[in-house]
Short mmCIF file of C-alpha atoms and ligand atoms in Angstrom, two decimals:
data_model
loop_
_atom_site.label_atom_id
_atom_site.label_comp_id
_atom_site.label_asym_id
_atom_site.label_seq_id
_atom_site.Cartn_x
_atom_site.Cartn_y
_atom_site.Cartn_z
CA MET A 29 0.54 7.10 16.58
CA PHE A 30 -0.64 3.14 15.73
CA TYR A 31 -0.50 0.42 18.30
CA ALA A 32 -1.44 -3.15 17.68
CA ILE A 33 -2.62 -4.37 20.92
CA ASN A 34 -4.32 -7.22 22.47
CA ASP A 35 -4.81 -6.68 25.97
CA THR A 36 -7.81 -4.97 27.92
CA GLN A 37 -6.26 -2.45 30.01
CA HIS A 38 -4.59 0.37 28.00
CA GLU A 39 -4.63 4.07 27.07
CA GLY A 40 -7.58 4.95 24.56
CA GLN A 41 -9.97 2.26 25.89
CA GLU A 42 -12.56 4.88 26.74
CA THR A 43 -13.66 5.20 23.06
CA LEU A 44 -14.15 2.23 21.24
CA VAL A 45 -15.00 1.59 17.60
CA ILE A 46 -16.84 -1.61 16.61
CA GLY A 47 -17.79 -2.74 13.00
CA LEU A 48 -21.16 -4.39 12.85
CA PHE A 49 -22.16 -6.97 10.13
CA GLN A 50 -25.84 -7.41 9.50
CA LYS A 51 -26.05 -10.87 11.10
CA SER A 52 -28.22 -12.51 13.86
CA GLN A 53 -25.46 -13.06 16.51
CA LEU A 54 -23.06 -10.27 17.85
CA ALA A 55 -19.48 -11.57 17.87
CA GLY A 56 -16.16 -10.52 19.44
CA LYS A 57 -15.89 -7.04 21.16
CA ALA A 58 -19.39 -6.39 20.74
CA LYS A 59 -20.55 -9.84 22.12
CA GLN A 60 -18.35 -9.10 25.33
CA LEU A 61 -19.81 -5.68 25.82
CA ASP A 62 -23.24 -6.94 25.14
CA GLU A 63 -22.90 -9.36 28.14
CA LEU A 64 -21.27 -6.90 30.18
CA LEU A 65 -24.36 -4.67 29.46
CA ASP A 66 -26.99 -7.38 30.05
CA GLY A 67 -27.88 -7.72 26.54
CA GLN A 68 -28.61 -3.96 26.03
CA ILE A 69 -26.96 -3.95 22.76
CA THR A 70 -28.92 -6.74 21.35
CA GLY A 71 -32.00 -4.94 22.46
CA LEU A 72 -30.90 -1.46 20.81
CA LEU A 73 -30.13 -3.48 17.49
CA LYS A 74 -33.53 -5.19 17.67
CA ASP A 75 -35.38 -1.82 18.13
CA GLY A 76 -33.28 -0.23 15.37
CA ASP A 77 -31.64 2.35 17.69
CA ILE A 78 -28.34 0.87 16.62
CA THR A 79 -28.06 -0.39 12.94
CA SER A 80 -25.57 -2.46 11.13
CA LYS A 81 -26.86 -0.87 7.71
CA ARG A 82 -23.68 -0.06 5.71
CA GLY A 83 -22.69 3.63 6.02
CA SER A 84 -24.37 4.18 9.14
CA THR A 85 -22.90 5.13 12.66
CA SER A 86 -24.17 4.98 16.07
CA LYS A 87 -22.77 6.41 19.29
CA LEU A 88 -23.65 4.71 22.51
CA PHE A 89 -22.60 5.87 26.16
CA THR A 90 -22.33 2.97 28.83
CA LEU A 91 -22.87 5.35 31.57
CA GLY A 92 -20.20 3.86 33.87
CA LEU A 93 -21.13 0.30 33.41
CA THR A 94 -18.05 -0.78 31.44
CA GLU A 95 -14.45 0.59 31.17
CA THR A 96 -15.20 1.76 27.82
CA LYS A 97 -17.19 5.08 27.93
CA ARG A 98 -18.31 5.39 24.58
CA ILE A 99 -18.85 2.97 21.82
CA TYR A 100 -19.09 3.93 17.97
CA PHE A 101 -20.79 1.42 16.05
CA VAL A 102 -20.09 1.38 12.07
CA GLY A 103 -22.67 -0.56 9.82
CA LEU A 104 -20.82 -2.74 7.47
CA GLY A 105 -23.85 -4.20 5.93
CA ARG A 106 -24.09 -7.81 4.80
CA GLU A 107 -20.66 -9.54 5.26
CA ALA A 108 -20.97 -11.51 1.99
CA ASP A 109 -20.90 -8.09 -0.08
CA TYR A 110 -18.18 -6.58 2.09
CA SER A 111 -14.98 -5.69 0.14
CA TYR A 112 -11.81 -4.01 0.82
CA GLN A 113 -13.17 -0.85 -0.45
CA ASP A 114 -15.72 -0.91 2.06
CA THR A 115 -13.28 -1.09 4.84
CA ILE A 116 -12.01 2.36 3.50
CA ASP A 117 -15.45 3.74 3.33
CA ALA A 118 -16.17 2.60 6.93
CA PHE A 119 -12.87 3.65 8.34
CA SER A 120 -12.94 7.39 6.46
CA LEU A 121 -16.54 7.65 7.87
CA VAL A 122 -15.63 6.91 11.61
CA PHE A 123 -12.37 8.91 11.43
CA ARG A 124 -14.19 11.97 10.32
CA LEU A 125 -16.63 11.85 12.91
CA LEU A 126 -14.01 10.96 15.59
CA GLN A 127 -11.96 14.03 14.58
CA LYS A 128 -14.69 16.12 15.82
CA ASP A 129 -15.16 14.42 19.32
CA LYS A 130 -12.80 15.97 21.67
CA ASN A 131 -12.87 13.25 24.14
CA SER A 132 -11.34 10.77 21.63
CA GLN A 133 -7.89 11.96 21.03
CA SER A 134 -7.03 8.52 22.07
CA LEU A 135 -9.13 5.55 20.78
CA THR A 136 -9.48 2.01 20.26
CA MET A 137 -10.46 0.21 17.00
CA ALA A 138 -11.72 -3.16 17.20
CA LEU A 139 -9.85 -4.47 14.09
CA ASP A 140 -11.26 -7.89 14.19
CA SER A 141 -14.78 -6.63 13.75
CA PHE A 142 -13.97 -5.28 10.48
CA LEU A 143 -12.67 -8.35 8.79
CA SER A 144 -14.50 -10.88 6.61
CA GLY A 145 -13.78 -13.65 4.30
CA ASN A 146 -12.84 -11.00 1.70
CA VAL A 147 -10.80 -8.69 3.96
CA SER A 148 -7.78 -10.09 6.15
CA GLY A 149 -6.14 -8.45 9.29
CA GLU A 150 -3.16 -7.03 7.40
CA GLU A 151 -5.42 -5.62 4.78
CA ALA A 152 -7.92 -4.10 7.25
CA ALA A 153 -4.72 -2.69 9.38
CA HIS A 154 -3.26 -1.17 6.13
CA ALA A 155 -6.67 0.38 5.22
CA LEU A 156 -7.14 1.64 8.74
CA SER A 157 -3.99 3.71 9.05
CA GLU A 158 -4.02 4.74 5.40
CA THR A 159 -7.34 6.06 5.54
CA PHE A 160 -6.83 7.68 8.90
CA HIS A 161 -4.40 10.05 7.21
CA ARG A 162 -6.44 10.48 3.94
CA SER A 163 -9.83 11.28 5.78
CA THR A 164 -8.30 13.54 8.46
CA TYR A 165 -6.38 15.67 5.98
CA THR A 166 -6.90 19.53 6.18
CA ILE A 167 -6.02 21.94 3.44
CA GLN A 168 -3.00 24.11 4.30
CA ASN A 169 -4.86 27.44 3.90
CA TYR A 170 -3.76 31.05 4.35
CA LYS A 171 -6.78 32.19 6.50
CA GLN A 172 -5.93 34.22 9.74
CA LYS A 173 -7.93 31.56 11.57
CA SER A 174 -6.32 28.14 11.75
CA ASN A 175 -8.46 25.38 10.37
CA GLU A 176 -6.77 22.61 12.14
CA PRO A 177 -8.98 20.73 14.45
CA GLU A 178 -8.48 21.77 18.06
CA LYS A 179 -8.21 18.24 19.52
CA PRO A 180 -7.00 15.73 16.73
CA ILE A 181 -6.90 12.22 17.02
CA GLU A 182 -3.36 11.31 18.42
CA ASN A 183 -3.32 7.57 19.31
CA VAL A 184 -5.23 4.86 17.67
CA PHE A 185 -5.00 1.38 19.41
CA VAL A 186 -5.77 -1.39 17.20
CA HIS A 187 -7.20 -4.22 19.23
CA THR A 188 -6.91 -7.61 17.58
CA ASP A 189 -6.58 -11.39 18.33
CA LEU A 190 -4.29 -11.82 15.32
CA ASP A 191 -0.45 -11.64 15.23
CA LEU A 192 0.46 -8.18 16.90
CA ASN A 193 3.85 -7.93 14.77
CA GLU A 194 2.03 -8.48 11.45
CA ILE A 195 -0.80 -6.14 12.29
CA GLN A 196 1.59 -3.58 13.43
CA ALA A 197 3.78 -4.08 10.16
CA SER A 198 0.72 -3.36 7.99
CA LEU A 199 -0.22 -0.38 10.21
CA GLU A 200 3.25 1.21 9.35
CA VAL A 201 3.03 0.57 5.75
CA GLY A 202 -0.68 1.83 5.43
CA SER A 203 0.38 5.03 7.45
CA VAL A 204 3.33 5.63 4.84
CA TYR A 205 0.97 5.20 1.85
CA GLY A 206 -1.63 7.71 3.59
CA LYS A 207 1.00 10.21 4.13
CA GLY A 208 2.50 10.08 0.77
CA ALA A 209 -0.79 10.56 -0.87
CA ASN A 210 -1.58 13.42 1.37
CA SER A 211 1.94 15.23 0.32
CA ALA A 212 0.71 14.73 -3.12
CA ARG A 213 -2.53 16.81 -2.22
CA THR A 214 -0.69 19.41 -0.68
CA LEU A 215 1.54 20.05 -3.55
CA VAL A 216 -1.44 19.95 -5.84
CA ASN A 217 -3.34 22.41 -3.46
CA LEU A 218 -0.33 24.98 -3.70
CA PRO A 219 -1.00 28.14 -5.49
CA GLY A 220 1.18 28.80 -8.68
CA ASN A 221 2.58 32.00 -7.07
CA LEU A 222 3.77 29.79 -4.14
CA LEU A 223 4.87 26.75 -6.23
CA THR A 224 7.25 27.66 -9.03
CA ALA A 225 9.25 25.12 -10.76
CA ALA A 226 12.16 26.23 -8.68
CA ASP A 227 10.04 25.52 -5.59
CA LEU A 228 8.94 22.17 -7.06
CA ALA A 229 12.92 21.39 -7.55
CA ASP A 230 13.52 22.49 -3.74
CA TYR A 231 10.64 20.17 -2.75
CA ALA A 232 12.23 17.13 -4.48
CA ILE A 233 15.96 18.17 -3.24
CA ASN A 234 14.71 18.00 0.26
CA LEU A 235 12.95 14.59 -0.48
CA ALA A 236 16.17 13.28 -2.05
CA ASN A 237 18.21 14.41 1.04
CA LYS A 238 15.62 12.79 3.43
CA TYR A 239 15.76 9.48 1.61
CA HIS A 240 19.31 9.54 -0.04
CA PHE A 241 18.19 9.61 -3.47
CA ASP A 242 20.57 10.63 -6.26
CA TYR A 243 19.23 13.71 -7.89
CA GLU A 244 19.76 16.19 -10.48
CA VAL A 245 17.96 19.50 -11.32
CA LEU A 246 18.70 20.95 -14.73
CA ASP A 247 18.53 24.76 -15.26
CA LYS A 248 17.96 26.60 -18.00
CA LYS A 249 21.09 26.72 -19.37
CA GLU A 250 21.74 23.12 -19.05
CA LEU A 251 18.39 22.70 -20.93
CA GLU A 252 19.60 24.62 -23.84
CA GLU A 253 22.92 22.54 -23.94
CA LEU A 254 20.84 19.22 -23.90
CA GLY A 255 18.34 20.60 -26.33
CA MET A 256 15.26 20.07 -24.39
CA GLY A 257 13.23 22.13 -26.70
CA GLY A 258 9.92 20.93 -25.40
CA LEU A 259 10.40 22.07 -21.95
CA LEU A 260 12.09 25.27 -23.21
CA ALA A 261 9.26 26.12 -25.66
CA VAL A 262 6.58 25.98 -22.90
CA ASN A 263 8.80 27.99 -20.56
CA GLN A 264 9.61 30.78 -23.24
CA GLY A 265 6.99 33.13 -22.16
CA SER A 266 7.62 32.95 -18.61
CA SER A 267 9.87 35.05 -16.01
CA GLU A 268 10.13 31.92 -13.87
CA PRO A 269 13.13 29.58 -14.98
CA PRO A 270 12.17 25.99 -15.97
CA LYS A 271 13.61 23.04 -14.17
CA MET A 272 14.12 19.47 -15.20
CA ILE A 273 14.04 17.43 -12.05
CA VAL A 274 15.40 13.98 -11.62
CA LEU A 275 15.39 11.62 -8.58
CA LYS A 276 17.01 8.35 -8.77
CA TYR A 277 16.28 5.39 -6.21
CA GLN A 278 18.53 2.54 -6.44
CA GLY A 279 17.09 -0.53 -4.66
CA LYS A 280 18.91 -3.22 -6.30
CA GLU A 281 22.68 -3.99 -7.06
CA THR A 282 22.74 -3.16 -10.47
CA TRP A 283 21.06 -0.23 -12.15
CA ASP A 284 18.96 -2.35 -14.49
CA ASP A 285 15.16 -2.94 -14.94
CA VAL A 286 14.82 0.53 -14.23
CA ILE A 287 11.09 1.92 -13.82
CA GLY A 288 10.74 5.52 -15.19
CA LEU A 289 8.23 7.80 -13.65
CA VAL A 290 7.37 10.98 -15.61
CA GLY A 291 5.16 13.57 -14.02
CA LYS A 292 3.66 16.77 -15.60
CA GLY A 293 4.93 19.61 -13.62
CA ILE A 294 3.13 22.56 -15.07
CA THR A 295 2.86 24.84 -12.14
CA PHE A 296 0.22 27.08 -13.84
CA ASP A 297 -1.37 26.73 -17.23
CA THR A 298 -2.81 29.80 -18.87
CA GLY A 299 -2.76 28.00 -22.15
CA GLY A 300 -0.44 30.63 -23.54
CA TYR A 301 -1.48 32.45 -26.89
CA SER A 302 -4.27 29.80 -27.33
CA ILE A 303 -5.45 31.33 -23.98
CA LYS A 304 -7.75 29.61 -21.69
CA PRO A 305 -11.25 31.07 -21.28
CA ARG A 306 -11.64 32.65 -17.93
CA ASP A 307 -13.62 30.02 -16.48
CA GLY A 308 -11.20 27.33 -17.72
CA ILE A 309 -8.36 29.09 -16.17
CA VAL A 310 -9.20 28.83 -12.65
CA GLY A 311 -7.80 25.86 -11.04
CA MET A 312 -4.89 25.49 -13.29
CA LYS A 313 -2.59 25.59 -10.26
CA SER A 314 -3.33 21.89 -10.26
CA ASP A 315 -1.54 21.16 -13.55
CA MET A 316 1.41 19.74 -11.67
CA GLY A 317 -0.84 16.80 -10.47
CA GLY A 318 1.22 14.38 -12.16
CA ALA A 319 4.44 15.66 -10.69
CA ALA A 320 2.67 15.58 -7.37
CA SER A 321 1.67 11.81 -7.76
CA VAL A 322 5.25 10.86 -8.59
CA LEU A 323 6.83 12.90 -5.72
CA GLY A 324 4.33 11.34 -3.31
CA ALA A 325 5.16 7.91 -4.80
CA MET A 326 8.97 8.68 -4.08
CA GLU A 327 8.23 9.37 -0.64
CA ILE A 328 6.52 6.15 -0.24
CA ILE A 329 9.22 4.40 -1.84
CA GLY A 330 12.01 6.40 0.18
CA GLU A 331 10.25 5.14 3.26
CA LEU A 332 9.65 1.58 2.22
CA LYS A 333 12.71 1.00 0.32
CA PRO A 334 11.64 -1.85 -2.22
CA GLU A 335 14.17 -3.86 -4.09
CA GLN A 336 13.53 -1.84 -7.37
CA ASN A 337 15.30 0.79 -9.27
CA VAL A 338 13.32 3.99 -10.07
CA VAL A 339 14.01 7.10 -11.99
CA ALA A 340 11.56 9.84 -11.38
CA VAL A 341 11.61 12.71 -13.91
CA ILE A 342 9.62 16.02 -13.72
CA PRO A 343 9.78 18.65 -16.51
CA SER A 344 8.46 21.87 -14.73
CA THR A 345 7.50 25.34 -15.79
CA ASP A 346 4.56 27.47 -15.98
CA ASN A 347 2.59 28.18 -19.26
CA MET A 348 2.42 31.90 -19.55
CA ILE A 349 2.26 34.53 -22.31
CA SER A 350 4.65 37.59 -23.20
CA SER A 351 6.42 38.84 -26.23
CA SER A 352 8.72 35.81 -25.92
CA ALA A 353 6.20 32.92 -25.54
CA MET A 354 5.94 30.26 -28.05
CA LYS A 355 3.37 31.11 -30.79
CA PRO A 356 0.91 28.93 -32.99
CA ASP A 357 2.93 27.64 -36.24
CA ASP A 358 6.21 27.69 -34.15
CA VAL A 359 8.34 24.62 -35.07
CA ILE A 360 10.50 23.21 -32.12
CA VAL A 361 12.92 20.46 -31.89
CA THR A 362 12.51 18.27 -28.86
CA LEU A 363 15.28 16.38 -27.11
CA SER A 364 14.59 13.13 -29.10
CA GLY A 365 15.27 15.08 -32.24
CA LYS A 366 11.82 14.79 -33.24
CA THR A 367 10.34 18.11 -34.53
CA VAL A 368 7.03 19.44 -33.64
CA GLU A 369 4.64 22.02 -35.19
CA ILE A 370 2.70 23.90 -32.51
CA LEU A 371 -0.80 24.30 -33.50
CA ASN A 372 -2.09 25.07 -29.87
CA THR A 373 0.04 26.54 -27.15
CA ASP A 374 -2.61 25.12 -24.68
CA ALA A 375 -1.48 21.55 -25.58
CA GLU A 376 1.84 22.11 -23.58
CA GLY A 377 1.70 19.16 -21.44
CA ARG A 378 2.75 16.86 -24.09
CA LEU A 379 5.53 18.84 -25.16
CA VAL A 380 7.24 18.79 -21.65
CA LEU A 381 6.34 15.23 -21.24
CA ALA A 382 8.04 14.41 -24.76
CA ASP A 383 11.24 15.69 -23.14
CA GLY A 384 10.63 13.96 -19.79
CA ILE A 385 10.06 10.52 -21.40
CA THR A 386 13.36 10.96 -23.60
CA TYR A 387 15.22 11.84 -20.79
CA ALA A 388 13.96 8.99 -18.43
CA LYS A 389 14.98 6.71 -21.11
CA GLN A 390 18.63 8.40 -21.49
CA HIS A 391 18.62 7.65 -17.56
CA GLY A 392 18.12 3.91 -18.43
CA ALA A 393 14.40 3.55 -17.88
CA SER A 394 13.31 0.24 -19.28
CA VAL A 395 9.49 0.76 -18.46
CA LEU A 396 7.93 4.11 -18.44
CA ILE A 397 4.82 5.24 -16.56
CA ASP A 398 3.73 8.91 -17.27
CA VAL A 399 1.36 10.81 -15.42
CA ALA A 400 -0.33 14.04 -16.31
CA THR A 401 -3.17 16.28 -15.81
CA LEU A 402 -3.22 16.23 -19.82
CA THR A 403 -6.69 16.71 -21.33
CA GLY A 404 -10.05 18.15 -20.74
CA GLY A 405 -11.25 15.46 -23.30
CA VAL A 406 -10.47 12.54 -21.00
CA VAL A 407 -12.86 14.37 -18.31
CA VAL A 408 -15.60 14.32 -21.00
CA ALA A 409 -14.79 10.67 -21.78
CA LEU A 410 -14.55 9.22 -18.40
CA GLY A 411 -15.53 11.81 -15.66
CA THR A 412 -13.94 12.70 -12.37
CA GLU A 413 -13.59 8.97 -10.80
CA ILE A 414 -11.65 7.09 -13.49
CA THR A 415 -8.27 8.01 -14.88
CA GLY A 416 -7.52 7.59 -18.50
CA ALA A 417 -4.71 5.16 -19.60
CA MET A 418 -3.09 4.54 -22.88
CA THR A 419 -0.28 1.93 -23.55
CA ASN A 420 2.09 0.24 -25.99
CA SER A 421 2.28 -2.80 -23.61
CA GLN A 422 -0.83 -4.54 -22.62
CA LYS A 423 1.42 -6.50 -20.22
CA LEU A 424 2.48 -3.68 -18.56
CA PHE A 425 -0.83 -2.09 -18.50
CA GLN A 426 -2.08 -5.37 -16.83
CA GLN A 427 0.32 -4.69 -13.92
CA ILE A 428 -0.70 -1.33 -13.33
CA VAL A 429 -4.47 -1.94 -13.66
CA SER A 430 -4.48 -4.55 -11.14
CA VAL A 431 -2.46 -2.58 -8.72
CA SER A 432 -4.67 0.61 -9.23
CA GLU A 433 -7.80 -1.55 -8.57
CA ASP A 434 -6.44 -2.74 -5.45
CA CYS A 435 -5.60 0.92 -4.44
CA GLY A 436 -9.15 2.09 -5.27
CA GLU A 437 -7.63 4.28 -8.07
CA PRO A 438 -9.54 2.98 -11.14
CA ILE A 439 -8.32 3.49 -14.56
CA TRP A 440 -9.59 2.77 -18.12
CA GLN A 441 -7.68 2.17 -21.25
CA LEU A 442 -8.35 4.12 -24.34
CA PRO A 443 -7.08 2.83 -27.78
CA ILE A 444 -4.26 3.74 -29.87
CA THR A 445 -4.69 3.27 -33.70
CA GLU A 446 -2.65 3.48 -36.71
CA LYS A 447 -5.07 6.15 -37.73
CA ASP A 448 -4.57 7.93 -34.60
CA LYS A 449 -0.71 7.83 -35.31
CA LYS A 450 -1.19 9.33 -38.62
CA ARG A 451 -3.21 12.16 -37.07
CA VAL A 452 -0.39 13.13 -34.95
CA LYS A 453 2.20 12.93 -37.46
CA ASN A 454 0.08 15.02 -40.00
CA SER A 455 2.05 18.17 -40.38
CA LEU A 456 3.81 19.78 -43.53
CA MET A 457 6.26 21.44 -41.40
CA ALA A 458 7.58 18.98 -38.94
CA ASP A 459 7.64 15.22 -37.77
CA LEU A 460 4.59 15.62 -35.50
CA ASN A 461 1.76 18.43 -34.66
CA ASN A 462 0.60 18.94 -30.95
CA SER A 463 -2.85 19.48 -31.67
CA PRO A 464 -4.70 17.42 -34.35
CA GLY A 465 -8.27 18.76 -33.31
CA ARG A 466 -10.78 18.02 -30.78
CA GLU A 467 -12.22 14.60 -31.92
CA GLY A 468 -10.75 12.23 -29.45
CA HIS A 469 -8.10 14.78 -28.17
CA ALA A 470 -7.22 12.70 -24.91
CA ILE A 471 -6.41 10.01 -27.33
CA MET A 472 -4.45 12.46 -29.56
CA ALA A 473 -2.39 13.28 -26.47
CA GLY A 474 -1.39 10.06 -25.36
CA THR A 475 -0.61 9.02 -28.85
CA PHE A 476 1.75 11.80 -29.21
CA ILE A 477 3.43 10.79 -26.11
CA GLY A 478 3.85 7.36 -27.20
CA GLU A 479 5.70 8.64 -30.02
CA PHE A 480 8.51 9.23 -27.65
CA ALA A 481 8.27 6.19 -25.48
CA GLU A 482 8.83 4.48 -28.89
CA LYS A 483 9.78 0.78 -28.31
CA THR A 484 10.06 1.13 -24.50
CA PRO A 485 7.02 -0.43 -22.73
CA TRP A 486 5.03 2.59 -21.67
CA VAL A 487 1.70 3.39 -19.69
CA HIS A 488 0.17 6.88 -19.86
CA LEU A 489 -2.16 8.04 -17.25
CA ASP A 490 -4.22 11.06 -17.59
CA ILE A 491 -5.44 12.41 -14.25
CA ALA A 492 -7.09 15.51 -15.59
CA GLY A 493 -10.30 14.56 -14.03
CA THR A 494 -9.13 12.67 -11.04
CA ALA A 495 -6.26 14.91 -9.76
CA THR A 496 -8.58 17.18 -8.14
CA THR A 497 -12.20 16.97 -6.71
CA LYS A 498 -14.91 19.80 -6.51
CA ASN A 499 -16.66 18.33 -3.66
CA GLY A 500 -15.42 17.26 -0.30
CA SER A 501 -15.96 13.56 0.91
CA SER A 502 -15.27 11.37 3.80
CA LEU A 503 -11.86 11.18 2.47
CA GLY A 504 -11.36 14.94 3.13
CA PRO A 505 -11.94 18.41 1.62
CA ALA A 506 -12.28 19.56 -2.01
CA GLY A 507 -9.03 19.99 -3.92
CA GLY A 508 -6.14 17.86 -4.59
CA THR A 509 -6.79 13.91 -4.25
CA GLY A 510 -3.28 12.77 -4.41
CA VAL A 511 -4.48 10.29 -6.95
CA MET A 512 -2.00 7.77 -8.18
CA ALA A 513 0.59 8.41 -5.77
CA ARG A 514 -0.42 5.16 -3.97
CA THR A 515 -0.84 3.29 -7.25
CA LEU A 516 2.62 4.19 -8.53
CA ALA A 517 4.16 3.36 -5.13
CA SER A 518 2.36 0.06 -5.06
CA PHE A 519 3.14 -0.64 -8.72
CA VAL A 520 7.05 -0.11 -7.94
CA GLU A 521 6.74 -2.48 -4.95
CA ARG A 522 5.14 -5.21 -6.92
CA PHE A 523 6.65 -4.85 -10.37
CA GLU A 524 7.66 -7.94 -12.08
CA LYS A 525 10.18 -7.58 -15.07
CA LEU A 526 8.16 -8.04 -18.47
CA GLN A 527 9.10 -11.21 -20.04
N1 BES B 601 -3.70 21.16 -18.34
C1 BES B 601 -4.87 21.18 -19.39
C2 BES B 601 -5.65 20.08 -19.12
C3 BES B 601 -6.87 20.17 -18.10
C4 BES B 601 -8.00 20.57 -18.44
C5 BES B 601 -6.57 19.60 -16.79
C6 BES B 601 -8.90 20.62 -17.30
C7 BES B 601 -7.31 19.69 -15.78
C8 BES B 601 -8.60 20.08 -15.90
C9 BES B 601 -3.89 20.83 -20.51
O1 BES B 601 -2.77 21.46 -20.69
C10 BES B 601 -4.90 21.53 -21.74
O2 BES B 601 -4.90 22.65 -21.75
N2 BES B 601 -5.47 20.81 -22.78
C11 BES B 601 -6.23 20.98 -23.64
C12 BES B 601 -5.64 20.34 -24.99
C13 BES B 601 -6.10 20.79 -26.11
C14 BES B 601 -5.51 22.03 -26.46
C15 BES B 601 -5.81 20.02 -27.56
C16 BES B 601 -7.59 20.72 -23.56
O3 BES B 601 -7.88 19.48 -22.89
O4 BES B 601 -8.52 21.56 -23.77
MN1 MN B 602 -2.81 23.44 -21.51
ZN1 ZN B 603 -1.66 21.87 -18.90
#
């Protein structure tokens, strides 16, 4: 699919993609072609027919004068301003365009034309293959007429003067990241009737078999025996059985320094008796976005096999209403032994995550990351581009934030104060309450989960705003984004034991 090359004669040479910086002289491939074409590219640039403005593309036919039949120029703007994120923008733009060009099923990218002082060959190669998968993603829909492109891009030849083995390796890794993120998107896009907790468990088992992970899927009876009262309470109103899904990846000799990844796996959230309004309920199939991120990350981890230990924990059920459903005022006992007074059945995520966090610790997790579409409050606070984060360990947070920046998945920290802790503990009936009120409720949710992480270093990621997007972009259609699959995997790859 991706081939690093540096010879001139090869398949896919008829379509060539070149990045153009705003500078006075053409360089590399563009310069070579300009010479073959008697300076015509320089002329077209001068007249403004081709532009190097960031975000612009121009298509040029060479009318039999060169082996290359068509050239796509991608404007990259000023080289000094150009960053890794801009390579992602440039590649996504061009792959979306080429996906529609039926004569470009094989094509060549002039990699070196996309490099600058800020972006190395390996980084650009990673961005190229990762972005290819992300930008050409199509939703698996159920229309009778297929939405798959008729002539999808099949082979991408990556032309470079750099070390071919290194570039090839980066292309492979980028490809793994792109596919993992897309798997998470596909899970998020699946409707609740087609992705139940049992289906999610089957998906995880397939992943485990493919990558030789140890796994465990607890059914309702086992949850009862272990006392997972949080997950059971949320499941109480459902006719679909709950599942606690655990995958274990051991990349080190001994099972220590274990990273726990805990993902909210609510396959549909009606709100329960604290029912959502009719507009708020649409889209709640995506309430397993955290689980999807974790499973996407586990796919990447399974492919790349880093020297780390990871336990992925996914508490899964839907949140439904029936005569047996949990009610406001109910008091439940979580796996940790802590009791919770239910004030709002729509604050269900924190209940299942409480058991997930405790169970990850029981499986030896020494650091914890939870990922969840947890609150509408985080969307109000930070919008749809930034994931909300909370932590009890600035050192762990530092590692996550730097990886997430590199992945282009920004996060922003919200505080936890002693007063917040008092608010989640404010109950006459139980140790905690699950909904202290609407003031700062994203913070209340995170603070609640922190009570179960206790002393274990922990970061909470609230992806309610970022797990889905209403608008399509050059990175693909509206719907699931697969957010945090790449950040989690990259975090695992780069994780350094906390001192
Ligand atoms: N799954 C929702 C949060 C959500 C909202 C995700 C919008 C994606 C988009 C969560 O379970 C929920 O209902 N949260 C409540 C909490 C409240 C009852 C304290 C919320 O945010 O309103
Ligand atoms: Mn809810
Ligand atoms: Zn929810």
